[in-house]
Short mmCIF file of C-alpha atoms in Angstrom, two decimals:
data_model
loop_
_atom_site.label_atom_id
_atom_site.label_comp_id
_atom_site.label_asym_id
_atom_site.label_seq_id
_atom_site.Cartn_x
_atom_site.Cartn_y
_atom_site.Cartn_z
CA MET A 18 7.08 20.46 2.11
CA LYS A 19 5.55 23.88 2.30
CA THR A 20 4.53 24.96 5.81
CA SER A 21 1.63 27.18 6.87
CA ASP A 22 3.90 30.24 7.11
CA GLY A 23 5.01 29.80 3.47
CA SER A 24 8.47 28.44 4.22
CA PHE A 25 9.68 24.97 3.33
CA THR A 26 10.88 22.18 5.59
CA THR A 27 12.23 18.69 5.07
CA ALA A 28 9.30 16.42 5.84
CA TYR A 29 7.77 13.15 4.78
CA ASN A 30 4.25 11.89 4.28
CA ALA A 31 3.51 8.26 5.16
CA GLN A 32 0.57 6.21 3.95
CA SER A 33 -0.44 2.67 4.79
CA VAL A 34 -3.06 0.17 3.69
CA VAL A 35 -4.67 -2.02 6.34
CA ASP A 36 -6.73 -5.17 5.86
CA ASP A 37 -9.86 -4.23 7.79
CA ALA A 38 -10.83 -7.82 8.62
CA HIS A 39 -7.47 -8.76 10.12
CA GLN A 40 -6.00 -5.37 11.10
CA VAL A 41 -2.73 -6.14 9.29
CA ILE A 42 -0.72 -3.58 7.30
CA VAL A 43 -0.47 -4.88 3.71
CA ALA A 44 1.22 -1.90 2.00
CA THR A 45 3.12 1.24 2.97
CA ARG A 46 4.60 4.28 1.26
CA LEU A 47 6.84 7.13 2.39
CA ASP A 48 6.91 10.23 0.19
CA ASN A 49 8.16 13.81 0.29
CA ARG A 50 5.03 15.17 -1.44
CA SER A 51 2.42 16.77 0.79
CA SER A 52 -0.55 15.42 -1.15
CA ASP A 53 -1.77 11.85 -0.60
CA CYS A 54 -3.58 11.79 -3.94
CA PRO A 55 -0.67 10.65 -6.18
CA ALA A 56 0.12 7.74 -3.83
CA LEU A 57 -3.12 5.79 -4.30
CA ARG A 58 -2.19 4.00 -7.51
CA THR A 59 1.20 2.95 -6.12
CA LEU A 60 -0.40 1.74 -2.89
CA LEU A 61 -2.95 -0.34 -4.79
CA ASP A 62 -0.19 -1.82 -6.96
CA GLU A 63 1.71 -2.74 -3.79
CA VAL A 64 -1.40 -4.38 -2.31
CA ILE A 65 -1.75 -6.51 -5.47
CA SER A 66 1.93 -7.42 -5.34
CA ASN A 67 1.89 -8.28 -1.62
CA CYS A 68 -1.48 -10.04 -1.48
CA GLY A 69 -1.71 -11.59 -4.93
CA ARG A 70 -4.99 -9.91 -5.82
CA PRO A 71 -6.61 -6.47 -5.83
CA PRO A 72 -8.76 -5.38 -2.89
CA ARG A 73 -12.52 -5.81 -3.08
CA GLN A 74 -13.12 -2.39 -1.54
CA VAL A 75 -11.10 0.75 -0.85
CA LEU A 76 -11.93 3.22 1.89
CA ALA A 77 -9.78 6.36 1.74
CA ASP A 78 -10.06 9.89 3.10
CA ALA A 79 -10.62 12.98 0.96
CA GLY A 80 -6.86 13.49 0.51
CA TYR A 81 -6.89 10.70 -2.10
CA PHE A 82 -9.79 12.16 -4.10
CA SER A 83 -9.22 12.94 -7.78
CA GLY A 84 -10.87 12.18 -11.09
CA ASP A 85 -7.99 9.86 -12.02
CA ASN A 86 -8.30 7.95 -8.75
CA LEU A 87 -12.06 7.54 -9.23
CA GLY A 88 -11.38 5.91 -12.59
CA GLN A 89 -8.98 3.29 -11.21
CA GLN A 90 -10.02 -0.23 -12.17
CA ARG A 91 -7.93 -1.97 -9.54
CA LEU A 92 -10.69 -3.55 -7.47
CA ALA A 93 -11.50 -7.25 -7.48
CA PRO A 94 -14.87 -8.17 -8.97
#
């Protein structure tokens, strides 16, 4: 990953998905990309795989914001 001084270092970026009602981690991801944005689709796929259904609601910080992520149809009705 690129550091603030312009050099590069070996680093990882971890994301997790937590069930807000039960405070249980239901999906995780470890990546060597600095941006969280590309991880959202994979995390939602992992939630569906682990829980058997898509989430009803997703709350994510601005690091996951993109036009593609806004168009995801992975939420339960």
